[in-house]
XYZ file of C-alpha atoms in Angstrom:
764
model
C -16.559 -16.131 -15.253
C -13.055 -17.612 -15.272
C -10.591 -16.705 -18.016
C -7.643 -18.824 -19.044
C -5.361 -19.541 -21.981
C -5.062 -15.888 -23.023
C -3.309 -16.016 -26.403
C -3.610 -15.283 -30.109
C -6.100 -17.533 -31.889
C -5.503 -19.151 -35.281
C -6.276 -15.781 -36.923
C -3.801 -13.950 -34.654
C -6.562 -12.236 -32.647
C -6.173 -12.015 -28.871
C -8.555 -14.472 -27.233
C -9.165 -16.520 -24.127
C -11.154 -19.565 -23.120
C -14.055 -19.763 -20.717
C -15.938 -22.964 -20.024
C -14.281 -24.504 -23.089
C -15.400 -21.688 -25.384
C -13.018 -19.519 -27.438
C -13.900 -15.902 -26.595
C -13.061 -12.458 -27.947
C -13.382 -9.220 -25.999
C -13.689 -6.009 -28.109
C -11.728 -4.093 -25.475
C -8.761 -6.435 -25.878
C -9.027 -6.572 -29.653
C -9.142 -2.756 -29.826
C -6.069 -2.696 -27.584
C -4.371 -5.055 -30.044
C -5.317 -2.680 -32.872
C -3.408 0.003 -30.961
C -0.434 -1.980 -29.608
C -0.065 -4.863 -32.045
C 1.630 -8.034 -30.902
C 2.699 -6.355 -27.651
C -0.877 -6.633 -26.372
C -0.084 -10.044 -24.911
C 2.714 -8.539 -22.839
C 0.250 -6.661 -20.636
C -0.907 -10.042 -19.323
C 2.526 -11.567 -18.824
C 2.444 -11.656 -15.010
C -1.223 -12.287 -14.291
C -3.251 -15.467 -14.668
C -6.977 -15.566 -15.338
C -7.398 -11.794 -15.401
C -8.443 -9.395 -18.132
C -6.500 -6.345 -17.028
C -7.797 -2.835 -17.677
C -5.203 -0.778 -19.546
C -5.312 2.716 -20.984
C -2.687 4.263 -23.248
C -2.573 7.918 -24.223
C -2.848 7.810 -28.024
C -0.108 10.392 -28.497
C 2.380 8.045 -26.787
C 1.744 5.117 -29.138
C 3.475 4.158 -32.378
C 2.009 3.996 -35.862
C -0.035 0.744 -35.814
C -0.541 0.531 -39.563
C 2.582 -1.458 -40.420
C 2.233 -3.847 -37.475
C 0.652 -7.122 -38.734
C -1.112 -8.006 -35.463
C -2.528 -4.487 -35.146
C -3.798 -4.715 -38.727
C -5.514 -8.053 -38.110
C -7.168 -6.685 -34.978
C -8.526 -3.683 -36.871
C -9.863 -6.026 -39.561
C -11.610 -8.050 -36.837
C -13.269 -4.904 -35.448
C -14.450 -3.886 -38.912
C -15.994 -7.345 -39.393
C -17.546 -7.755 -35.943
C -19.885 -4.862 -35.328
C -23.655 -4.664 -35.408
C -25.821 -1.925 -36.885
C -27.911 0.027 -34.384
C -30.200 2.906 -35.477
C -27.641 4.609 -37.694
C -24.720 3.687 -35.468
C -22.629 0.588 -34.862
C -21.738 -1.324 -31.698
C -18.921 -3.825 -31.195
C -20.082 -7.141 -29.811
C -18.794 -9.631 -27.241
C -19.094 -13.212 -28.503
C -19.504 -14.977 -25.131
C -22.096 -15.074 -22.365
C -21.551 -13.420 -19.017
C -23.161 -12.248 -15.790
C -22.629 -9.371 -13.383
C -24.589 -8.535 -10.230
C -27.644 -10.421 -11.437
C -27.537 -9.053 -15.010
C -27.330 -11.935 -17.461
C -25.441 -11.173 -20.688
C -26.206 -13.312 -23.711
C -23.952 -13.136 -26.774
C -23.842 -10.998 -28.759
C -23.868 -8.150 -26.248
C -22.186 -4.767 -26.199
C -20.717 -2.420 -23.614
C -19.614 1.200 -23.368
C -16.207 -0.078 -22.239
C -15.430 -2.055 -25.393
C -17.171 0.588 -27.505
C -14.939 3.374 -26.151
C -11.742 1.436 -26.818
C -12.907 0.634 -30.350
C -13.451 4.365 -30.885
C -9.910 5.077 -29.677
C -8.517 2.449 -32.077
C -10.424 3.976 -35.013
C -9.100 7.434 -34.114
C -5.521 6.143 -34.168
C -5.953 4.385 -37.493
C -7.542 7.485 -39.046
C -4.655 9.577 -37.707
C -2.017 7.421 -39.406
C -3.867 6.601 -42.651
C -6.300 9.462 -43.427
C -8.474 6.675 -44.812
C -12.117 7.822 -44.832
C -13.187 4.257 -44.027
C -11.966 4.703 -40.449
C -13.421 8.190 -40.093
C -16.819 6.984 -41.308
C -16.770 4.021 -38.910
C -15.635 6.346 -36.134
C -18.695 8.539 -36.645
C -20.983 5.508 -36.531
C -19.212 4.099 -33.450
C -19.715 7.410 -31.629
C -23.412 7.272 -32.513
C -23.532 3.719 -31.148
C -21.964 4.895 -27.880
C -24.416 7.783 -27.361
C -27.455 5.843 -28.595
C -29.898 5.029 -25.751
C -29.551 1.467 -24.477
C -33.236 0.822 -25.276
C -32.414 1.426 -28.935
C -29.359 -0.826 -28.922
C -26.721 1.684 -27.753
C -24.699 2.251 -24.572
C -26.324 5.313 -22.975
C -28.759 5.292 -20.065
C -30.511 8.163 -18.323
C -29.580 8.545 -14.669
C -30.174 11.270 -12.067
C -31.330 13.802 -14.655
C -28.219 13.073 -16.654
C -26.617 10.325 -18.743
C -24.262 7.421 -18.085
C -22.274 5.299 -20.503
C -23.021 1.843 -19.172
C -20.659 -1.124 -19.103
C -23.184 -3.819 -18.170
C -26.496 -3.094 -19.891
C -29.688 -4.698 -18.577
C -31.901 -4.658 -15.518
C -30.410 -3.351 -12.229
C -27.507 -1.530 -13.886
C -24.864 -0.512 -11.336
C -23.207 2.376 -13.251
C -19.591 1.235 -13.421
C -17.188 4.160 -13.204
C -14.355 3.106 -15.506
C -16.618 2.566 -18.535
C -18.123 6.034 -18.134
C -14.727 7.715 -17.722
C -13.074 6.054 -20.705
C -16.190 6.806 -22.784
C -15.824 10.514 -21.975
C -12.162 10.382 -22.997
C -13.076 8.648 -26.265
C -15.774 11.231 -27.033
C -13.426 14.159 -26.351
C -10.815 12.717 -28.703
C -13.425 11.778 -31.325
C -14.797 15.325 -31.318
C -11.350 16.572 -32.349
C -11.306 14.238 -35.363
C -14.933 14.509 -36.469
C -15.332 18.244 -35.727
C -18.971 17.517 -34.839
C -20.242 20.014 -32.279
C -23.247 17.855 -31.332
C -20.830 15.541 -29.496
C -20.116 18.353 -27.021
C -23.601 18.061 -25.517
C -22.999 14.410 -24.597
C -19.567 15.228 -23.185
C -20.905 18.066 -21.036
C -23.903 16.059 -19.847
C -21.758 13.009 -19.105
C -19.220 15.099 -17.183
C -21.903 16.818 -15.127
C -23.470 13.462 -14.241
C -20.082 12.180 -13.181
C -19.445 15.281 -11.068
C -22.693 14.629 -9.193
C -21.761 10.982 -8.605
C -18.007 11.442 -8.105
C -18.295 11.428 -4.274
C -19.738 7.898 -4.545
C -16.489 6.852 -6.198
C -14.530 7.622 -3.024
C -14.984 5.088 -0.205
C -12.603 6.912 2.117
C -10.012 4.125 1.838
C -10.033 3.379 -1.899
C -12.104 3.856 -5.039
C -15.442 2.170 -5.701
C -16.021 0.171 -8.869
C -19.707 1.013 -9.264
C -22.844 2.102 -7.387
C -24.769 -0.938 -6.156
C -28.129 -1.038 -4.422
C -26.748 -3.046 -1.492
C -23.375 -3.952 -0.011
C -22.084 -6.697 2.265
C -20.659 -5.085 5.398
C -17.906 -6.711 7.430
C -16.460 -4.705 10.309
C -13.729 -5.290 12.854
C -14.178 -3.646 16.287
C -10.980 -2.795 18.174
C -10.702 -1.123 21.584
C -8.236 1.741 21.227
C -6.937 1.252 24.795
C -5.801 -1.835 26.637
C -7.846 -2.426 29.765
C -10.763 -0.296 28.587
C -13.217 -3.128 29.533
C -15.695 -2.667 26.677
C -18.666 -5.052 26.449
C -21.311 -5.003 23.707
C -24.893 -6.229 23.842
C -26.179 -5.447 20.369
C -25.206 -3.856 17.062
C -27.813 -2.268 14.789
C -27.426 -1.163 11.184
C -29.999 1.259 9.761
C -30.201 2.387 6.140
C -33.279 4.100 4.744
C -36.292 2.014 5.791
C -34.045 -0.930 6.721
C -33.227 -1.614 10.366
C -31.418 -4.808 11.401
C -30.331 -5.559 14.964
C -27.898 -8.294 15.979
C -28.009 -9.329 19.650
C -24.644 -10.873 20.422
C -25.275 -12.169 23.938
C -26.331 -15.654 22.812
C -24.236 -18.284 21.062
C -26.591 -18.181 18.063
C -24.933 -14.868 17.161
C -21.975 -16.941 15.868
C -24.152 -18.815 13.352
C -23.544 -17.696 9.767
C -26.700 -16.037 8.454
C -27.719 -12.531 7.270
C -25.938 -11.012 10.264
C -23.516 -12.735 12.641
C -20.277 -12.317 14.611
C -16.977 -14.194 14.383
C -13.593 -14.189 16.081
C -11.821 -15.595 19.136
C -11.612 -12.195 20.872
C -15.323 -12.046 21.613
C -15.407 -12.958 25.290
C -18.257 -14.717 27.093
C -21.548 -12.896 27.716
C -22.569 -11.797 31.210
C -26.010 -12.239 32.763
C -27.265 -9.060 31.059
C -26.199 -10.253 27.599
C -23.151 -7.969 27.270
C -20.219 -9.714 25.573
C -16.777 -8.351 26.459
C -14.138 -7.616 23.799
C -10.800 -9.207 24.703
C -7.320 -7.830 23.935
C -7.575 -4.707 21.784
C -5.044 -1.931 21.207
C -4.806 -2.720 17.474
C -2.819 -5.958 17.513
C -3.657 -9.387 18.811
C -0.961 -10.578 21.260
C -0.379 -13.729 19.205
C -0.766 -11.831 15.906
C -2.905 -14.623 14.476
C -2.881 -14.605 10.659
C -1.291 -11.145 10.900
C -4.728 -9.497 10.957
C -4.738 -8.373 14.572
C -7.895 -8.126 16.649
C -10.395 -10.994 16.094
C -13.754 -9.342 16.744
C -15.789 -9.295 13.549
C -19.405 -8.442 12.773
C -21.068 -9.149 9.422
C -24.245 -7.758 7.875
C -25.112 -9.016 4.388
C -26.861 -6.858 1.781
C -26.962 -3.530 3.585
C -29.145 -1.213 1.500
C -27.581 1.721 -0.320
C -30.840 3.659 -0.255
C -29.567 7.087 0.743
C -26.445 9.061 1.397
C -25.778 7.618 4.860
C -26.318 4.582 7.046
C -26.230 4.329 10.824
C -24.398 1.954 13.182
C -25.792 1.826 16.723
C -23.726 0.011 19.363
C -25.339 -0.869 22.703
C -22.442 -1.192 25.156
C -21.068 -0.645 28.609
C -17.600 0.672 29.423
C -15.768 1.302 32.690
C -14.382 4.604 31.416
C -14.730 6.955 28.476
C -12.818 5.495 25.553
C -12.892 4.847 21.794
C -13.734 1.866 19.627
C -11.885 1.655 16.315
C -13.955 0.487 13.343
C -12.205 -1.287 10.467
C -13.997 -2.608 7.394
C -13.322 -5.689 5.311
C -11.586 -4.610 2.107
C -11.217 -8.100 0.630
C -7.712 -8.810 -0.658
C -6.440 -5.703 1.162
C -7.607 -7.001 4.535
C -9.282 -4.872 7.186
C -8.658 -1.143 6.798
C -10.052 1.836 8.742
C -13.662 2.551 7.847
C -13.783 5.481 5.457
C -14.839 8.857 6.886
C -15.714 7.540 10.384
C -13.079 5.103 11.635
C -13.874 5.182 15.358
C -16.817 5.478 17.729
C -16.617 7.480 20.968
C -17.885 5.598 24.025
C -18.947 7.385 27.211
C -18.551 5.767 30.625
C -21.337 3.413 31.732
C -24.200 1.765 29.832
C -25.073 3.662 26.685
C -25.834 3.525 22.996
C -23.235 5.005 20.635
C -24.289 6.101 17.177
C -22.027 6.476 14.123
C -23.517 7.937 10.943
C -21.410 6.954 7.947
C -21.698 7.655 4.191
C -23.062 4.584 2.386
C -20.109 4.647 -0.004
C -17.807 3.832 2.952
C -18.951 0.202 2.724
C -18.740 -0.104 -1.063
C -16.436 -2.956 -2.134
C -12.790 -1.902 -2.083
C -11.402 -2.622 -5.552
C -8.000 -4.140 -6.198
C -4.932 -1.974 -6.663
C -4.935 -2.757 -10.404
C -8.383 -1.238 -10.862
C -7.735 1.572 -8.391
C -4.687 2.679 -10.387
C -6.731 2.368 -13.570
C -9.260 4.823 -12.107
C -6.416 7.154 -11.229
C -5.072 6.997 -14.772
C -8.456 7.822 -16.316
C -8.951 10.745 -13.929
C -5.480 12.058 -14.745
C -6.261 11.873 -18.461
C -9.559 13.730 -18.046
C -7.793 16.313 -15.910
C -5.496 16.992 -18.877
C -8.301 17.026 -21.437
C -10.968 19.009 -19.574
C -10.414 22.597 -18.506
C -11.281 23.053 -14.831
C -11.967 19.352 -14.333
C -14.204 19.431 -11.285
C -13.271 15.960 -10.068
C -9.544 16.733 -9.853
C -9.865 16.733 -6.053
C -10.135 12.929 -6.267
C -6.627 12.644 -7.653
C -4.778 13.556 -4.457
C -7.110 11.401 -2.378
C -6.730 8.379 -4.655
C -2.953 8.774 -4.811
C -2.823 8.628 -1.025
C -4.954 5.486 -1.068
C -2.612 4.003 -3.670
C 0.336 4.629 -1.359
C -1.538 2.930 1.488
C -1.212 -0.401 -0.356
C 2.479 -0.349 0.578
C 3.013 -1.563 4.132
C 5.413 0.417 6.320
C 7.038 -1.922 8.847
C 8.614 -0.461 11.950
C 12.382 -0.080 11.558
C 14.909 0.504 14.320
C 17.832 2.756 13.427
C 21.024 0.712 13.063
C 24.023 1.717 10.971
C 24.806 -1.112 8.552
C 26.916 0.586 5.895
C 28.347 3.889 4.753
C 28.921 5.565 1.419
C 32.155 7.473 0.943
C 33.213 10.280 -1.368
C 37.002 10.273 -1.262
C 37.784 13.308 -3.439
C 36.200 16.126 -5.423
C 37.713 15.255 -8.798
C 35.790 13.635 -11.645
C 37.172 14.388 -15.097
C 33.839 14.124 -16.909
C 30.859 16.401 -17.556
C 27.910 14.025 -17.486
C 24.615 15.575 -18.524
C 22.546 13.836 -15.827
C 24.976 14.723 -13.034
C 24.576 17.876 -10.963
C 28.351 18.029 -10.532
C 28.951 17.578 -14.252
C 26.606 20.419 -15.208
C 27.764 22.555 -12.235
C 24.313 22.811 -10.667
C 25.425 24.685 -7.548
C 21.913 24.638 -6.030
C 21.784 20.846 -5.926
C 22.457 18.700 -2.888
C 25.204 16.765 -4.671
C 27.132 19.976 -5.247
C 26.482 21.122 -1.672
C 27.692 17.881 -0.095
C 30.409 16.641 -2.456
C 32.117 19.637 -4.064
C 34.885 20.648 -1.656
C 37.666 22.258 -3.678
C 41.002 20.430 -3.424
C 39.770 18.266 -0.577
C 40.896 14.657 -0.259
C 39.728 12.265 2.448
C 42.317 11.087 4.971
C 42.218 7.286 4.413
C 43.649 6.475 7.847
C 40.999 8.568 9.606
C 38.236 6.711 7.769
C 39.851 3.329 8.502
C 40.132 4.236 12.200
C 36.492 5.296 12.382
C 35.383 2.066 10.701
C 37.465 -0.050 13.089
C 36.006 1.843 16.059
C 32.485 0.950 14.984
C 33.387 -2.720 14.762
C 31.768 -5.718 13.138
C 28.328 -4.093 12.889
C 29.583 -2.184 9.830
C 28.870 -4.533 6.927
C 29.654 -2.519 3.798
C 31.534 0.554 2.619
C 30.535 1.838 -0.805
C 33.043 4.243 -2.340
C 30.969 6.310 -4.728
C 32.685 9.522 -5.595
C 33.472 11.897 -6.764
C 35.576 9.668 -9.017
C 37.313 7.131 -6.740
C 39.848 5.876 -9.291
C 41.453 9.347 -9.316
C 42.176 8.901 -5.589
C 45.733 7.480 -5.335
C 45.135 5.860 -1.937
C 42.111 3.861 -3.163
C 43.793 0.394 -3.310
C 45.281 0.963 0.160
C 41.897 2.001 1.560
C 40.201 -1.040 0.006
C 42.835 -3.444 1.330
C 42.664 -2.100 4.895
C 38.863 -2.175 5.020
C 38.733 -5.683 3.561
C 41.130 -6.865 6.264
C 38.543 -5.637 8.776
C 36.008 -8.012 7.240
C 34.027 -5.214 5.552
C 32.547 -5.647 2.095
C 33.929 -2.871 -0.121
C 32.264 -1.682 -3.310
C 33.577 0.932 -5.726
C 31.530 2.858 -8.278
C 33.549 4.370 -11.135
C 32.982 6.197 -14.394
C 35.927 4.229 -15.820
C 38.099 7.230 -16.668
C 41.124 5.809 -14.815
C 40.240 2.127 -14.946
C 43.398 1.435 -16.948
C 45.557 2.245 -13.928
C 43.305 1.097 -11.100
C 41.536 -2.120 -12.135
C 44.368 -4.528 -11.367
C 45.443 -2.844 -8.067
C 41.838 -2.887 -6.869
C 41.416 -6.572 -7.664
C 44.704 -7.338 -5.911
C 43.540 -5.300 -2.888
C 40.574 -7.684 -2.539
C 37.782 -5.409 -3.824
C 34.378 -7.062 -3.337
C 32.480 -5.405 -6.163
C 33.228 -3.000 -8.995
C 30.330 -1.080 -10.527
C 31.127 0.790 -13.727
C 28.759 3.531 -14.854
C 27.871 2.870 -18.506
C 24.803 4.584 -19.897
C 24.272 2.986 -23.292
C 25.997 1.650 -26.378
C 29.219 3.358 -27.432
C 27.998 6.554 -29.120
C 25.196 7.156 -26.623
C 27.436 6.603 -23.604
C 30.205 8.883 -24.873
C 27.712 11.640 -25.698
C 26.136 11.533 -22.231
C 29.494 11.352 -20.429
C 31.158 14.024 -22.566
C 34.274 12.016 -23.510
C 34.636 10.412 -26.912
C 36.236 6.972 -26.866
C 35.468 6.318 -23.189
C 33.187 3.329 -23.828
C 35.724 1.659 -26.125
C 38.503 2.233 -23.601
C 36.498 0.621 -20.776
C 35.604 -2.411 -22.867
C 39.202 -2.785 -24.099
C 40.486 -2.839 -20.507
C 37.858 -5.407 -19.420
C 38.761 -7.579 -22.383
C 42.508 -7.293 -21.718
C 42.084 -8.285 -18.055
C 39.460 -10.967 -18.675
C 41.610 -13.716 -17.196
C 42.403 -11.762 -14.042
C 38.709 -10.881 -13.594
C 37.672 -14.518 -13.965
C 40.220 -15.598 -11.386
C 39.025 -12.886 -8.960
C 35.430 -14.054 -9.352
C 36.448 -17.416 -7.908
C 37.218 -15.541 -4.682
C 33.981 -13.532 -4.538
C 34.683 -10.534 -6.781
C 31.795 -9.294 -8.928
C 31.789 -6.950 -11.909
C 28.654 -4.994 -12.760
C 27.585 -1.903 -14.632
C 25.168 0.788 -13.512
C 22.921 2.522 -16.024
C 21.288 5.831 -15.124
C 18.124 5.597 -17.238
C 17.326 9.029 -18.683
C 15.562 10.593 -21.673
C 18.879 10.393 -23.551
C 19.404 6.636 -23.370
C 16.176 4.762 -22.554
C 15.656 3.741 -26.187
C 19.117 2.153 -26.504
C 19.286 -0.369 -23.673
C 19.039 -3.427 -25.923
C 21.994 -2.062 -27.931
C 24.020 -1.796 -24.733
C 23.265 -5.437 -23.871
C 24.431 -6.444 -27.338
C 27.764 -4.626 -26.996
C 28.612 -6.114 -23.579
C 27.366 -9.651 -24.275
C 30.877 -11.166 -24.482
C 32.315 -9.281 -21.489
C 32.778 -10.486 -17.908
C 30.061 -8.085 -16.724
C 27.575 -10.066 -14.625
C 24.745 -7.656 -13.805
C 23.273 -4.586 -15.442
C 21.734 -2.310 -12.794
C 19.322 0.193 -14.317
C 18.346 3.048 -12.025
C 15.580 5.303 -13.263
C 16.733 8.889 -13.116
C 16.809 10.605 -9.741
C 15.308 14.042 -10.278
C 13.736 16.891 -8.354
C 11.891 19.554 -10.299
C 12.438 23.222 -9.473
C 8.812 23.525 -8.368
C 9.057 20.583 -5.962
C 12.369 21.852 -4.522
C 11.095 25.407 -3.980
C 7.834 24.312 -2.350
C 9.647 21.920 0.008
C 12.388 24.363 1.031
C 9.779 26.997 1.862
C 7.990 24.566 4.183
C 11.159 22.997 5.667
C 13.997 25.558 5.565
C 16.169 23.511 7.952
C 15.976 20.536 5.565
C 16.298 22.537 2.341
C 17.043 21.024 -1.079
C 17.672 22.191 -4.634
C 16.443 20.995 -8.005
C 18.442 18.184 -9.611
C 18.903 16.799 -13.141
C 18.256 20.268 -14.531
C 19.946 19.915 -17.931
C 17.370 20.487 -20.683
C 18.138 17.033 -22.086
C 17.100 15.506 -18.755
C 13.507 16.747 -18.781
C 11.550 13.663 -17.600
C 8.604 14.680 -19.778
C 10.790 13.781 -22.774
C 10.323 10.103 -21.855
C 7.587 8.386 -23.849
C 6.249 5.793 -21.379
C 5.070 3.387 -24.096
C 8.456 3.419 -25.817
C 10.094 3.019 -22.416
C 8.003 -0.081 -21.731
C 8.962 -1.610 -25.089
C 12.632 -0.758 -24.661
C 12.785 -2.277 -21.182
C 11.047 -5.420 -22.385
C 13.519 -5.814 -25.267
C 16.464 -5.250 -22.941
C 15.216 -7.876 -20.477
C 14.796 -10.382 -23.275
C 18.282 -9.610 -24.590
C 19.801 -9.990 -21.127
C 18.122 -13.354 -20.709
C 19.525 -14.576 -24.038
C 23.048 -13.375 -23.246
C 23.123 -14.656 -19.665
C 23.287 -11.258 -17.965
C 21.317 -10.255 -14.892
C 19.113 -7.262 -15.661
C 17.765 -5.404 -12.643
C 15.787 -2.158 -12.647
C 15.430 0.152 -9.659
C 12.630 0.773 -8.934
C 11.079 -2.316 -10.491
C 8.614 -0.570 -12.792
C 6.492 -3.016 -14.751
C 4.375 -1.316 -17.381
C 3.282 1.796 -19.215
C 1.375 3.184 -16.252
C 4.387 2.773 -13.941
C 6.622 4.672 -16.377
C 3.962 7.339 -16.942
C 3.671 7.920 -13.213
C 7.417 7.948 -12.626
C 8.394 10.412 -15.337
C 5.266 12.544 -15.725
C 3.883 12.819 -12.170
C 6.851 13.464 -9.829
C 4.642 14.497 -6.918
C 3.396 10.938 -6.468
C 5.228 8.042 -4.831
C 6.502 5.173 -6.940
C 8.954 3.380 -4.676
C 8.808 2.458 -0.992
C 6.329 4.108 1.341
C 9.106 5.285 3.642
C 12.795 6.093 3.248
C 15.071 3.637 5.043
C 18.335 5.500 4.339
C 18.545 7.475 7.625
C 17.818 4.209 9.473
C 20.628 2.250 7.806
C 23.358 4.431 6.300
C 25.063 7.789 5.918
C 27.723 9.288 3.652
C 31.206 10.555 4.493
C 32.423 13.279 2.120
C 35.930 14.204 1.038
C 36.307 16.893 3.757
C 35.113 14.456 6.427
C 31.656 15.997 6.674
C 28.711 13.629 6.948
C 25.291 13.642 5.269
C 22.608 11.002 4.835
C 23.230 10.666 1.090
C 24.700 13.039 -1.466
C 21.251 13.695 -2.958
C 19.594 14.163 0.429
C 18.672 17.312 2.329
C 21.191 20.088 2.932
C 21.576 20.131 6.710
C 24.594 19.833 8.969
C 25.333 16.619 10.894
C 29.030 16.944 11.795
C 32.429 15.583 10.749
C 34.345 12.355 11.313
C 37.235 14.545 12.414
C 35.167 15.376 15.497
C 32.916 12.391 16.161
C 32.742 8.638 15.708
C 30.430 6.979 13.199
C 28.145 5.886 16.027
C 27.950 9.386 17.489
C 27.172 10.835 14.075
C 24.529 8.266 13.186
C 22.623 8.673 16.466
C 23.105 12.450 16.628
C 20.201 14.844 17.063
C 20.151 16.016 13.394
C 19.873 12.429 12.147
C 17.272 11.542 14.778
C 15.275 14.634 13.844
C 15.244 13.676 10.161
C 14.136 10.155 11.049
C 11.246 11.526 13.075
C 10.223 13.791 10.184
C 10.152 11.077 7.496
C 8.926 8.206 9.671
C 5.282 8.280 8.592
C 5.336 9.678 5.057
C 7.667 10.790 2.286
C 8.398 14.411 1.544
C 7.935 15.273 -2.128
C 11.693 15.538 -2.966
C 12.102 11.963 -1.632
C 9.774 10.472 -4.218
C 12.322 10.145 -7.025
C 15.354 9.303 -4.914
C 17.281 6.037 -5.246
C 16.997 5.567 -1.463
C 13.305 4.648 -1.742
C 13.657 2.817 -5.032
């Protein structure tokens, strides 16, 4: 069914319309009872979709005083049905799924589980026995057999909490997983030991079926009796001269053969072929595959090889199915097998992604798990599965399905495309001195973390970069150098800074300076007069927060006073291309105060607020990496106890970011976050699961840039790995960029990120 017009109804209950009918979904209403008015924000970027969301209860605020949360809880209390001593929460609209017709009122383990979670939260914050009593009845409704009006069905000598109840139930995974979470949390509140039996039985059933959740390229939504199979056949070698006569699919007692020699094979029916790369058939009925080698020469529709075969309704009657290819080949070779993953395009077939072909006329057989052709769910649902598995892994000792987490994370990363990039130096970062003047709590230099890469690369006692040497090296490289970003240690304490800026600007290079503002009083005007392209001031929150983090009382007020005093000069410089921005390092110390910062700078000439989520490497990640890659060693970073990323509450982070964006919009400021995290799950992953990627799938820094330090030494970036490249005193920028150490790093990180890379600004 199609959903539209998702909004609050006249009673302030989240609703939507379908076929002209006003509809209410207990899952959404329960979410409103937990989140309040903010529930609509989870739909702000998506049309016609009811998005699955899960929030750890401990992260959420007290819902009791929130009017929209209160109205949602009242709706739940008034919209349940009695069922054999329990209660179930009903959907007030008709629906259909995989042949199961749902007539209102109907119920589901999915909505039931979320209603249980809402009741738990309201009991927690009120101690009102009304909620505890309803919670007990809702749990009974969840574990009541479906035949008696509940949500439980018997399956494979176990139990399943079913989302779509009726004939031909498909056993949807997310409903079962969230039901187990709800039962575990309800057991804590109710102290009823009988619940444990349902939890244990439900977990054991899931463990038996967990392999069917893993398609080999993504996670499956449910377990259907039949799947539509679309495959793409690609010769792995150019000139392999592969021709195919027939393709057979066998599953259980089903055997279907498609002869592709005749033109009728292109007619759309239960099985057929499609694509312009099927050549003509010879007299024996063998049809040659044209092109091959992964990509079509004309790259039509960006999908590559156009040789497709379709079999509708392939039975899922056992653990495996068989593909038999009758072929002839001039030499031994391989045939790649991709499967149709819907919106994700054609991806390698899970588990068996290629078929070996011997020379001559033969039949090749590939035996593949049935789950490999299960529908590949969207990234939204895949990440939802990941979140539920992570939660169960925290709640259940020795969670036996934890092995799925690493697999599913890798699939999640596969959604990000990794285009080929040629190494070409476009810009450099420069650290001109080793002085700072501050003791910032998020900075490895400020807290004197001698094991960190920043300390290793940037702390050279009493070293100051020779400006003329840098200018000469930049001129040598020529017009290909687009930007020089002067980042440290504190550039405004470098007396030659205006001279350096002026000389580089006269070479046609964009010059940016990042400053903590400690010497802005003396350097702002000279920098503007030198033609500076962009000034980025590090400000981490409203006045008190900023000064506490930076370790200098009065610093915020001083910066703002200087910007106010020179407002006219700044405005005039903007006419000639100058821009003034601030950079915010988002950390556990300031993430709740971003709206306050926007308020305090609203009347300033600051154009853009750049928020960068904290770059951090845990001690565990650093030690494990350095043991595996001693040449590219690295130390932990952001190690101050106040910088513990687990101190970030992802729900409060989401609310704070939303408020800050709204404030920026009202005050005419640009508000940009790096990486562009969108919601609770993004923040949870970023701050609580550092071993998983959040930004780009590959680091582009060694392909585009490098950093010159105050002693002339060169590294990729100050936070990057601690290995030696060389020095601008000895080599040109071009020689350094294309040197063996840089080329070796590029080869190491070309295909995948190392763990310390996953929270670095270079991939954000």
